[in-house]
Coordinates of C-alpha atoms and ligand atoms in Angstrom, one line a residue:
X1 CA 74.8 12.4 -6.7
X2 CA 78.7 12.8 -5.8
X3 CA 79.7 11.7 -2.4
X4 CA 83.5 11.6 -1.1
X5 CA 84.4 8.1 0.6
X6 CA 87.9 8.8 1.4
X7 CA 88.8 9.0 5.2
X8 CA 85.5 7.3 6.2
X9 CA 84.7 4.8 8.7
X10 CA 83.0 1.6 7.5
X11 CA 80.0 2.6 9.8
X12 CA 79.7 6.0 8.3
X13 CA 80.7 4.4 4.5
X14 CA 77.5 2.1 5.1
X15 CA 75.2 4.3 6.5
X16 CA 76.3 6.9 3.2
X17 CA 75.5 4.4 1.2
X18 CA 72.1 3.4 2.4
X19 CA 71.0 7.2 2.4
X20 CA 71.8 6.9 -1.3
X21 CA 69.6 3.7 -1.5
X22 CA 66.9 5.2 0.2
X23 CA 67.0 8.2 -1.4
X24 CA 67.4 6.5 -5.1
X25 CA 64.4 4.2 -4.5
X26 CA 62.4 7.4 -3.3
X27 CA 63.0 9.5 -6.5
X28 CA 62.7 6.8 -8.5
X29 CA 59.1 5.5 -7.1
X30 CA 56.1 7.5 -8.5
X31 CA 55.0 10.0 -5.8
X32 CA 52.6 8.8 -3.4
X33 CA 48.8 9.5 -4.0
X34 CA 47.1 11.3 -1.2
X35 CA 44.4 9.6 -1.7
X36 CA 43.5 5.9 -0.2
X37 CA 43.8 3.1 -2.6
X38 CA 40.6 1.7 -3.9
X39 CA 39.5 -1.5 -2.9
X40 CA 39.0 -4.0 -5.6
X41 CA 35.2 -4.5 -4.6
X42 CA 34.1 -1.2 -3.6
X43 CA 35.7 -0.3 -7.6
X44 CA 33.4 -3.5 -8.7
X45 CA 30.2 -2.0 -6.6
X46 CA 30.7 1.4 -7.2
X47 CA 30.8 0.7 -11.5
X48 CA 27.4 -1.6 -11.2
X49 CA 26.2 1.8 -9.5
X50 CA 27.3 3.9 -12.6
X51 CA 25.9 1.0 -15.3
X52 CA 22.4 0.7 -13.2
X53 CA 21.8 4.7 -13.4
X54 CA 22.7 4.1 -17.4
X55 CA 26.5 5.1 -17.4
X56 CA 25.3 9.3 -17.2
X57 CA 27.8 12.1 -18.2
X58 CA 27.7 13.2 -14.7
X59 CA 30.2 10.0 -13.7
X60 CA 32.0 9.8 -17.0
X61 CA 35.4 10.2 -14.3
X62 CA 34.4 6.7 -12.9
X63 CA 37.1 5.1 -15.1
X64 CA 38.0 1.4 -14.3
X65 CA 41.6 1.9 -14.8
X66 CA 41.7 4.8 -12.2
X67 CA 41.7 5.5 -8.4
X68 CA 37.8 4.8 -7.0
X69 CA 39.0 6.9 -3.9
X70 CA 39.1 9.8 -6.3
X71 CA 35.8 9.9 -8.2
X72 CA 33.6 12.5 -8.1
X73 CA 31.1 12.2 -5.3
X74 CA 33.0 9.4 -3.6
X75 CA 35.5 9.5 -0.1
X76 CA 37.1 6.9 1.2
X77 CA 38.9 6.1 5.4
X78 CA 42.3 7.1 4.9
X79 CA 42.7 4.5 7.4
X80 CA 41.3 1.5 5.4
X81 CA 41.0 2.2 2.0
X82 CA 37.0 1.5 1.9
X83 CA 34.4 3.3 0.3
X84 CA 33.4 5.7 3.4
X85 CA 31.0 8.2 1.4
X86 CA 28.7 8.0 -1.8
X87 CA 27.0 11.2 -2.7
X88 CA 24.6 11.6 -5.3
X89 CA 23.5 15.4 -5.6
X90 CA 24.0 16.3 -9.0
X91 CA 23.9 16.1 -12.7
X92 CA 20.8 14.0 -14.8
X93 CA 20.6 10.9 -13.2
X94 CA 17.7 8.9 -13.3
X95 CA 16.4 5.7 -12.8
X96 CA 16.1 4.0 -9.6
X97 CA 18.6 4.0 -6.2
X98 CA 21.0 1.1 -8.1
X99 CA 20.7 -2.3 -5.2
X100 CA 24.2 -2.1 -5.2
X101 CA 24.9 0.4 -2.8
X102 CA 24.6 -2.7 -0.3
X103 CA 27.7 -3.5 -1.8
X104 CA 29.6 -1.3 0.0
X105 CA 29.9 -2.8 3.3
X106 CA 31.8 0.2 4.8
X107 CA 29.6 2.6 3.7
X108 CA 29.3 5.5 6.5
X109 CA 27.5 8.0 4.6
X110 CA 24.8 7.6 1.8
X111 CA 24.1 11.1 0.2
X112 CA 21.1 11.2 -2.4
X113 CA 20.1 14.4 -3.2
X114 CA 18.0 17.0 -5.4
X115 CA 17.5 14.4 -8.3
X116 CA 14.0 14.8 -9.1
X117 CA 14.2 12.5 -11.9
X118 CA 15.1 9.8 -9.4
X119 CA 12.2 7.3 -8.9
X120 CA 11.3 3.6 -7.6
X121 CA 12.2 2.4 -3.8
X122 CA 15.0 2.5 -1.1
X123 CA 16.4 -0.5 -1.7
X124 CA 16.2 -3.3 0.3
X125 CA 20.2 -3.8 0.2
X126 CA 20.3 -0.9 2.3
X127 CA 20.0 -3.3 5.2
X128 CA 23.1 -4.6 4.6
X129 CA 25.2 -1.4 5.0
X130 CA 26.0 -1.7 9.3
X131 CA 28.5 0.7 9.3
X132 CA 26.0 3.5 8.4
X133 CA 25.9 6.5 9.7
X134 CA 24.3 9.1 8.0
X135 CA 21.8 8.1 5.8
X136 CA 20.0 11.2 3.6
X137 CA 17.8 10.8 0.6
X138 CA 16.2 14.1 -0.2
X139 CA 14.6 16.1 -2.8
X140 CA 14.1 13.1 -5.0
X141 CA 10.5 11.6 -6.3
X142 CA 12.0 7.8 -4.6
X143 CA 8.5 6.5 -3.1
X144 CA 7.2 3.5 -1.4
X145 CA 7.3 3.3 2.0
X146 CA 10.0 3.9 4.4
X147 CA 11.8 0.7 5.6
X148 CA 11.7 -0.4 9.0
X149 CA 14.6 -2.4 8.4
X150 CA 16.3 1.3 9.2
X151 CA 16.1 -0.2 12.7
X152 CA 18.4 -2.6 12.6
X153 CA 21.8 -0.2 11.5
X154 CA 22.3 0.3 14.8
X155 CA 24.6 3.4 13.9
X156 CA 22.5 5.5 12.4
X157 CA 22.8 9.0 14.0
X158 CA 20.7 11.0 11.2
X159 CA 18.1 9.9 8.8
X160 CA 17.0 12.4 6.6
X161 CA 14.2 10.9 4.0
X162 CA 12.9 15.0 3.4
X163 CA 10.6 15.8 0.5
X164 CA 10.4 12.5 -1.2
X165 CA 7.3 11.0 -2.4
X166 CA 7.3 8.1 0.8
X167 CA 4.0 7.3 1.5
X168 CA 2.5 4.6 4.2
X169 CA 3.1 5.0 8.2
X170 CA 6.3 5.6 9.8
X171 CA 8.1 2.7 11.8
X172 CA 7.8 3.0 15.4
X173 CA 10.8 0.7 15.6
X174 CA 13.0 3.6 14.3
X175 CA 12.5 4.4 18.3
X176 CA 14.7 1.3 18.9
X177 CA 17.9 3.7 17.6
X178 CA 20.0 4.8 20.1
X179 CA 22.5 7.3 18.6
X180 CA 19.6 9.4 16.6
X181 CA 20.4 13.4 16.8
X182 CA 17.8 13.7 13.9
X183 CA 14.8 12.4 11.6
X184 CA 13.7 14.8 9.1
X185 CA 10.8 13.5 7.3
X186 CA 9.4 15.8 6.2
X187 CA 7.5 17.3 2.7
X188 CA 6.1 13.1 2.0
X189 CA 2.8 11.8 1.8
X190 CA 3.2 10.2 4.8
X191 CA -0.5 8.8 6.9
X192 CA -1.1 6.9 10.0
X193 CA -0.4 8.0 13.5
X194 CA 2.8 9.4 15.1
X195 CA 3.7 6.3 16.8
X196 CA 4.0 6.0 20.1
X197 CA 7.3 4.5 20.2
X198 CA 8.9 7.9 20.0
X199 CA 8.3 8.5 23.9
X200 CA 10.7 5.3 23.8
X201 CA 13.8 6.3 22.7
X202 CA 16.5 5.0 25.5
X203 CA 19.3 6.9 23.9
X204 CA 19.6 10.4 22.6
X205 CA 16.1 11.9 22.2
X206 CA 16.2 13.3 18.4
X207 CA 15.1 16.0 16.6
X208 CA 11.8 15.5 14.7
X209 CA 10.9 17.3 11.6
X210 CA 7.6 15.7 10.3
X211 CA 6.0 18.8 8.5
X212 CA 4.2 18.9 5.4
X213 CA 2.8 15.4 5.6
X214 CA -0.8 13.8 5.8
X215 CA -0.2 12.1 9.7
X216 CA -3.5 12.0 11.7
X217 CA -4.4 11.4 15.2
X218 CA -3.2 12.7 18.3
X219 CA 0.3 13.4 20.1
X220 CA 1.5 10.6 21.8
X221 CA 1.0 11.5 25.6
X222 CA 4.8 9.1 26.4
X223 CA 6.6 12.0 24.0
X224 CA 6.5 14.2 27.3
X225 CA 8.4 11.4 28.9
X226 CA 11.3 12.5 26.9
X227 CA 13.1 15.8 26.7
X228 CA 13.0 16.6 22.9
X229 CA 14.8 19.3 21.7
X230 CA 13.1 20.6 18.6
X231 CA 9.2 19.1 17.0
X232 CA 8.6 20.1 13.6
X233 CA 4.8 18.6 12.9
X234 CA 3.2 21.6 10.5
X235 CA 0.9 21.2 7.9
X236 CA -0.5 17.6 9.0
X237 CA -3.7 16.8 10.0
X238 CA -3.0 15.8 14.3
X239 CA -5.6 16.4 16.2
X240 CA -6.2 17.1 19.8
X241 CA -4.4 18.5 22.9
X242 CA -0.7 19.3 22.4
X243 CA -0.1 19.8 26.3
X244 CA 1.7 16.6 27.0
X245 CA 4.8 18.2 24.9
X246 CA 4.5 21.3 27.4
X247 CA 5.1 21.5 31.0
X248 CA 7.6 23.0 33.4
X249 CA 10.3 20.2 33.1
X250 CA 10.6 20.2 29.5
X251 CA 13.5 21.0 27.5
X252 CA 12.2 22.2 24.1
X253 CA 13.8 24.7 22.2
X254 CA 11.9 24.8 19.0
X255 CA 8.3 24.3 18.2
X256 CA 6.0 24.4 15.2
X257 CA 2.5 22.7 14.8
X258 CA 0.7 25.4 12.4
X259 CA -1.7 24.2 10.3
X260 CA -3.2 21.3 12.2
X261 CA -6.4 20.5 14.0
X262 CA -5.1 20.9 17.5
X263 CA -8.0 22.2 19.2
X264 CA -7.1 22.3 23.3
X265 CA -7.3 24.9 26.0
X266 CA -4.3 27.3 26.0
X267 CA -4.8 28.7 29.6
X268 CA -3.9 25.3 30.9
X269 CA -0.8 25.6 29.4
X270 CA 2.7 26.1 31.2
X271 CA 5.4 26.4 28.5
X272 CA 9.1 25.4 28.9
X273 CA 11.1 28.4 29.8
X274 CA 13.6 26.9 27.1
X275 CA 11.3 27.7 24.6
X276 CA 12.8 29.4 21.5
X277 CA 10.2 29.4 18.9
X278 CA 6.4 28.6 19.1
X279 CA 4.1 28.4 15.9
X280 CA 0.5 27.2 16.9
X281 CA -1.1 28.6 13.8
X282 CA -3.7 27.9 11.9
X283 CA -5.5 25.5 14.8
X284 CA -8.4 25.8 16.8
X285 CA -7.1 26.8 20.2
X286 CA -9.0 28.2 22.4
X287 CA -8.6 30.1 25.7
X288 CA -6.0 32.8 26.7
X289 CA -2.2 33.1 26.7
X290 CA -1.0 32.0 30.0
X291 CA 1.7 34.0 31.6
X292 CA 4.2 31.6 31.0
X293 CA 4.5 32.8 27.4
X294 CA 6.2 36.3 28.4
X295 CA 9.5 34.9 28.6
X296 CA 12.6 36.4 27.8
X297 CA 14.0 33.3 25.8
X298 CA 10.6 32.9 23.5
X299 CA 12.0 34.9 20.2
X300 CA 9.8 33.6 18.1
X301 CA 5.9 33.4 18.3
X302 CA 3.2 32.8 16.2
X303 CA -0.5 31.8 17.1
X304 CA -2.9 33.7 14.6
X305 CA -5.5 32.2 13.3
X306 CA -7.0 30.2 16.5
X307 CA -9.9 31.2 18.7
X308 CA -8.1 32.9 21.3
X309 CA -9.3 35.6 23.5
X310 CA -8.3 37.8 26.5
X311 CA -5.3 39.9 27.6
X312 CA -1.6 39.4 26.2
X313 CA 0.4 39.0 29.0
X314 CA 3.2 41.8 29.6
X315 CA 6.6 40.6 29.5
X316 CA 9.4 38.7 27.5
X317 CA 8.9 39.8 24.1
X318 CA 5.3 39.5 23.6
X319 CA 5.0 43.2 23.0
X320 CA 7.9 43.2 20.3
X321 CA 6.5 40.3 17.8
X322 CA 4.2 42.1 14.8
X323 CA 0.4 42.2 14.8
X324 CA 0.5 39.3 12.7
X325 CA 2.1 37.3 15.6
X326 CA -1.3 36.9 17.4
X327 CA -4.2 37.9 14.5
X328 CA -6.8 36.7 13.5
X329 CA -7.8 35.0 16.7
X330 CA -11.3 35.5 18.4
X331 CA -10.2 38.8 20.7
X332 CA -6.8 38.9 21.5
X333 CA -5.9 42.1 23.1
X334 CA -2.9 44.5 24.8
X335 CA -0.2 44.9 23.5
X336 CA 1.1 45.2 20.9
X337 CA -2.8 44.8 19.6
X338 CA -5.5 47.8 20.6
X339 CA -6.0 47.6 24.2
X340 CA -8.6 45.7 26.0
X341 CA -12.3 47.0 26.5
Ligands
NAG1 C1 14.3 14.9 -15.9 O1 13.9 14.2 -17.0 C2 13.3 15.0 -18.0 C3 12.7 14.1 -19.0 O2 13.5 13.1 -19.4 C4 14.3 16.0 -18.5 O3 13.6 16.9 -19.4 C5 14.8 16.9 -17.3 O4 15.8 17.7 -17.7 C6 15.3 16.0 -16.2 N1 15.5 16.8 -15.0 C7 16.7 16.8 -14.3 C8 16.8 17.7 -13.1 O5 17.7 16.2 -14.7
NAG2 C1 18.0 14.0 -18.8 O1 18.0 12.6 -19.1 C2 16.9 12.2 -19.8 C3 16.8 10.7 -19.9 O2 18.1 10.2 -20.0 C4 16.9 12.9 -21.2 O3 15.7 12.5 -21.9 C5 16.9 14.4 -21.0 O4 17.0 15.0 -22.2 C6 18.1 14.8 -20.1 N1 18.0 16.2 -19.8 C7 19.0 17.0 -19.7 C8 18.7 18.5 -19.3 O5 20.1 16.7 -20.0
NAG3 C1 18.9 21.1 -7.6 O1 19.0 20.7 -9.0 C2 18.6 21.8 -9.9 C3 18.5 21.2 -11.3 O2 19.0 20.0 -11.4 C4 19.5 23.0 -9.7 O3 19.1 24.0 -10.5 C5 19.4 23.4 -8.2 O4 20.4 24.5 -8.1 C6 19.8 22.3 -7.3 N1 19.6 22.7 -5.9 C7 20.5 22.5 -5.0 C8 20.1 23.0 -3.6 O5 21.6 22.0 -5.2
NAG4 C1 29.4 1.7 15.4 O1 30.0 2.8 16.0 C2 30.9 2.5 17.0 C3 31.4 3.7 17.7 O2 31.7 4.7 16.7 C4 32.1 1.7 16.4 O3 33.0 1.3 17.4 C5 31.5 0.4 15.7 O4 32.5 -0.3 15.1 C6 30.4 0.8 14.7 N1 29.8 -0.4 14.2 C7 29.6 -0.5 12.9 C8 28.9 -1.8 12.5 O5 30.0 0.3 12.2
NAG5 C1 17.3 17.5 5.3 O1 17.7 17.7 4.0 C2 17.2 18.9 3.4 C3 17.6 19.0 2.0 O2 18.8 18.5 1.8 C4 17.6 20.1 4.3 O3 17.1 21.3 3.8 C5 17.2 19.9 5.7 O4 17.7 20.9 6.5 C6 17.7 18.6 6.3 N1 17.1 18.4 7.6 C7 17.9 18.3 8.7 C8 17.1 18.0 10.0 O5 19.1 18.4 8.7
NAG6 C1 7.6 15.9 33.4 O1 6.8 15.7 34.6 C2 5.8 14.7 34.3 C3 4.8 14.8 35.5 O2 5.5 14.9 36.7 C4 6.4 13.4 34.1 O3 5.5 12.4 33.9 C5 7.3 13.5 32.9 O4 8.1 12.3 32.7 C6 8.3 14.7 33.0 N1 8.9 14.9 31.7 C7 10.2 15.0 31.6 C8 10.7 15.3 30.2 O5 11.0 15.0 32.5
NAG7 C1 14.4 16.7 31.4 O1 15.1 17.9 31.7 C2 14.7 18.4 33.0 C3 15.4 19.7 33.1 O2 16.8 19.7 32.7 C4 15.1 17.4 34.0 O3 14.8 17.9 35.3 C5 14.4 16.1 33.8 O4 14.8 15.1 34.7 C6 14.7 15.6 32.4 N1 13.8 14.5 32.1 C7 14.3 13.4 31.5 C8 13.3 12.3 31.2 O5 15.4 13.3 31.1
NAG8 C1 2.2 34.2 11.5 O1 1.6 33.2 10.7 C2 0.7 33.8 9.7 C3 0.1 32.6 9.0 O2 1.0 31.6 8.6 C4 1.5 34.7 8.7 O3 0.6 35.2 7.8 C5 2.1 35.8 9.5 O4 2.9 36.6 8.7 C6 3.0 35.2 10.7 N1 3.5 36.3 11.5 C7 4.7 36.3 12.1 C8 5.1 37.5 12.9 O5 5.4 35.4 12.0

């Protein structure tokens, strides 16, 4: 770099000359990495990780000598340099969960998913991660049951434990999260009752997706204290009425209890005008479809194979859903079915 100092004022000869400086110690410094540095721990935790899951191909990247914040399957907060984001999804990893996930204080979002070769427990260490936000182990064969020490990370806002092999009841103290927008799960071998906890929760009332389970007993009656959004309990074995969930001042969007014992009266029944979907197949309802169900926001319908009987009310889209919609059932008729005798 050439630059003229004749004719200059000190001021302007100094201020030259520290451009120089500053621009001689920028070209001469390796560019900045985008990403964070890695902390010295999270590094530590993150290589017990790959040595308990038997150093796989899959994380042959996780290098000691490199950047943690860029391995595969890892983020980290810009903001402090911690391991924000672990995410599991791929390659042929087996083994168990590796205990030292808890070593990842920071840790916001814990991602385990489709590893079918992945087996034992959720970890007990889990507890230790307070920070967590979303927590989602799915598509695995992890068993065991699910840990109600979930409770106590406060900042949970989703909790997906989806078509695992979890068995044993599910904690009523998860009620005692406040920030939940979601619990999927789902596709376990879960038993035991819904718990009736989950007409407790004092924050945000979550979505529940607990199909494809083995759950028994009835709805809790305090889940109509809430205003749920979306119930996902198919393919269980609940018994009972499924009224309390119903009722003008509800809020529900989505419902599906096919393939359960639910064996009520239907004509009793005054259904949200939120509704968006309704699957009550595959149970032994009786009765007759209330008028309530021709409305215009009910898309989606489906209650064959109950014991229903009598007119289908005009209206809404009751007369656009298939056949299939309302058959078999004891003698359902109108539209779109053969008339009524
Ligand atoms: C699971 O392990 C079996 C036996 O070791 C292996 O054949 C299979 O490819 C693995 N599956 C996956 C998805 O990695
Ligand atoms: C997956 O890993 C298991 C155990 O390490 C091994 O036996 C199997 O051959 C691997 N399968 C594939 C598809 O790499
Ligand atoms: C799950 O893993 C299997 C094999 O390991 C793969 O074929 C499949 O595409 C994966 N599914 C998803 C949704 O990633
Ligand atoms: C929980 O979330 C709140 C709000 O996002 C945040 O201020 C707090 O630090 C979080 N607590 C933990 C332990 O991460
Ligand atoms: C839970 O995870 C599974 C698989 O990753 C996904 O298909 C499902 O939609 C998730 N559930 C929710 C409520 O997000
Ligand atoms: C609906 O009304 C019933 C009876 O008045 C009440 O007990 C229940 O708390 C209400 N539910 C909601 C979600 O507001
Ligand atoms: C549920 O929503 C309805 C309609 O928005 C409202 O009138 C009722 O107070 C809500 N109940 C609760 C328990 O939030
Ligand atoms: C209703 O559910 C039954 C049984 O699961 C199914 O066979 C039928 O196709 C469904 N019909 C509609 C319109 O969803």
């Amino acid at each position: 770099m050439f630059i003229s100092t004749h004719n200059m004022k000190p001021s302007a000869l100094f201020s030259t000359l520290s451009l120089c400086l500053f621009l001689f110690l920028f070209l001469s410094l390796p560019p900045p990495s985008l990403a964070a540095r890695c902390n010295p721990n999270d590094k530590e935790a993150l290589l017990q990780i790959k040595k308990s899951l038997n150093n796989p191909t899959h994380l042959a990247a996780w290098k000691p000598n490199t950047n943690c914040c860029n391995w595969n399957g890892i983020i980290c907060n810009p903001a402090t340099n911690r391991v924000a984001t672990l995410q599991l999804d791929s390659g042929n990893l087996s083994g168990q969960i590796p205990p030292a996930v808890g070593n990842l204080p920071f840790l916001e979002n814990l991602f385990v998913l489709n590893l079918s070769n992945l087996t034992g427990h959720i970890p007990s260490t889990v507890a230790k991660l307070s920070h967590l936000t979303f927590l989602a182990i799915s598509h695995t064969s992890i068993s065991g049951r699910i840990p109600s020490f979930l409770s106590q990370l406060k900042n949970l806002t989703y909790i997906n434990l989806s078509y695992n092999q979890l068995t044993g009841s599910i904690p009523a103290s998860l009620s005692q999260l406040t920030q939940l927008t979601a619990i999927d799960l789902g596709g376990n071998k879960l038993t035991g009752k819904i718990p009736s906890s989950f007409g407790e929760f004092t924050g945000a009332v979550p979505d529940l997706y607990l199909s494809q389970n083995k759950l028994s007993g009835t709805i809790p009656k305090s889940m109509g204290y809430l205003n749920y959004s979306a119930i996902y309990l198919a393919n269980n074995m609940l018994e009972g009425e499924v009224t309390p969930l119903f009722g003008k001042n509800k809020t529900l969007r989505f419902v599906h209890l096919g393939s359960n014992k639910f064996r009520f009266d239907m004509s009793k029944v005054e259904l949200p005008v939120t509704l968006f979907l309704l699957d009550l197949s595959h149970n032994g309802i009786t009765g007759s479809l209330p008028a309530s169900f021709a409305s215009p926001n009910l898309m989606n319908l489906n209650v064959s194979y109950n014991r229903l009987c009598g007119q289908i009310p005009a209206g809404g889209n009751l007369q656009v859903f298939e056949p299939s919609a309302y058959l078999p059932n004891r003698c359902l008729c109108g539209a779109p079915l053969p008339a009524c005798k």
